[in-house]
């Protein structure tokens, strides 16, 4: 399957990895939109939020556990951080392997653009 993030999981494409366990990988976004911008992904290929099945429920919890650990490790947990998962094109999804954006290190606007 021709998926950019699956290639990063397989280490076929380099990335600045900040967290890894058997189910989850996190790495720095190539085009950071904030001082901290990390992508947290399941190693399993899931194309969009809509493709998350019930058997993935605990895996999605693992994504949030990893994001929380990274936010603490980066020292942004108390001040604040944003977790975003875009679904499909109008929401801005460009890579069709689900990922949580972990954004922090600056004040965030609401609503997002
Ligand atoms: P989205 O637009 O929500 O699908 O997010 C995709 C994100 O992947 C964007 O923020 C891109 O900057 C980022 N991205 C694309 N290619 C790479 C790459 N090779 N390594 C790290 N991040 C990437
Ligand atoms: Zn994939």
mmCIF file of C-alpha atoms and ligand atoms in Angstrom, residues 4-5 8 27-31 37 39 86 92-95 99 101, ligand 1:
data_model
loop_
_atom_site.group_PDB
_atom_site.id
_atom_site.type_symbol
_atom_site.label_atom_id
_atom_site.label_comp_id
_atom_site.label_asym_id
_atom_site.label_seq_id
_atom_site.Cartn_x
_atom_site.Cartn_y
_atom_site.Cartn_z
ATOM 1 C CA UNK A 4 3.475 7.840 3.525
ATOM 2 C CA UNK A 5 2.917 7.198 7.219
ATOM 3 C CA UNK A 8 7.530 6.073 8.254
ATOM 4 C CA UNK A 27 7.255 12.126 15.134
ATOM 5 C CA UNK A 28 7.785 15.804 14.422
ATOM 6 C CA UNK A 29 5.646 17.350 11.700
ATOM 7 C CA UNK A 30 7.674 18.304 8.621
ATOM 8 C CA UNK A 31 5.960 21.710 8.409
ATOM 9 C CA UNK A 37 3.909 20.091 16.393
ATOM 10 C CA UNK A 39 2.000 13.709 14.806
ATOM 11 C CA UNK A 86 -8.734 16.118 10.517
ATOM 12 C CA UNK A 92 -7.789 19.576 5.759
ATOM 13 C CA UNK A 93 -6.793 15.911 5.798
ATOM 14 C CA UNK A 94 -3.971 15.383 3.316
ATOM 15 C CA UNK A 95 -2.410 12.131 4.575
ATOM 16 C CA UNK A 99 -2.920 11.020 13.037
ATOM 17 C CA UNK A 101 -1.733 16.610 15.626
HETATM 18 P P1 LIG B 1 -3.292 16.431 7.650
HETATM 19 O O1 LIG B 1 -3.275 17.604 6.707
HETATM 20 O O2 LIG B 1 -4.168 16.616 8.854
HETATM 21 O O3 LIG B 1 -3.564 15.138 6.913
HETATM 22 O O4 LIG B 1 -1.826 16.346 8.257
HETATM 23 C C1 LIG B 1 -0.758 15.818 7.546
HETATM 24 C C2 LIG B 1 0.498 16.390 8.172
HETATM 25 O O5 LIG B 1 1.602 15.589 7.781
HETATM 26 C C3 LIG B 1 0.813 17.818 7.756
HETATM 27 O O6 LIG B 1 0.858 18.651 8.917
HETATM 28 C C4 LIG B 1 2.185 17.696 7.081
HETATM 29 O O7 LIG B 1 3.019 18.789 7.367
HETATM 30 C C5 LIG B 1 2.720 16.419 7.666
HETATM 31 N N1 LIG B 1 3.670 15.695 6.860
HETATM 32 C C6 LIG B 1 3.605 15.419 5.533
HETATM 33 N N2 LIG B 1 4.661 14.676 5.154
HETATM 34 C C7 LIG B 1 5.408 14.469 6.268
HETATM 35 C C8 LIG B 1 6.632 13.778 6.542
HETATM 36 N N3 LIG B 1 7.310 13.125 5.571
HETATM 37 N N4 LIG B 1 7.117 13.787 7.801
HETATM 38 C C9 LIG B 1 6.461 14.439 8.782
HETATM 39 N N5 LIG B 1 5.294 15.096 8.598
HETATM 40 C C10 LIG B 1 4.783 15.120 7.360
#
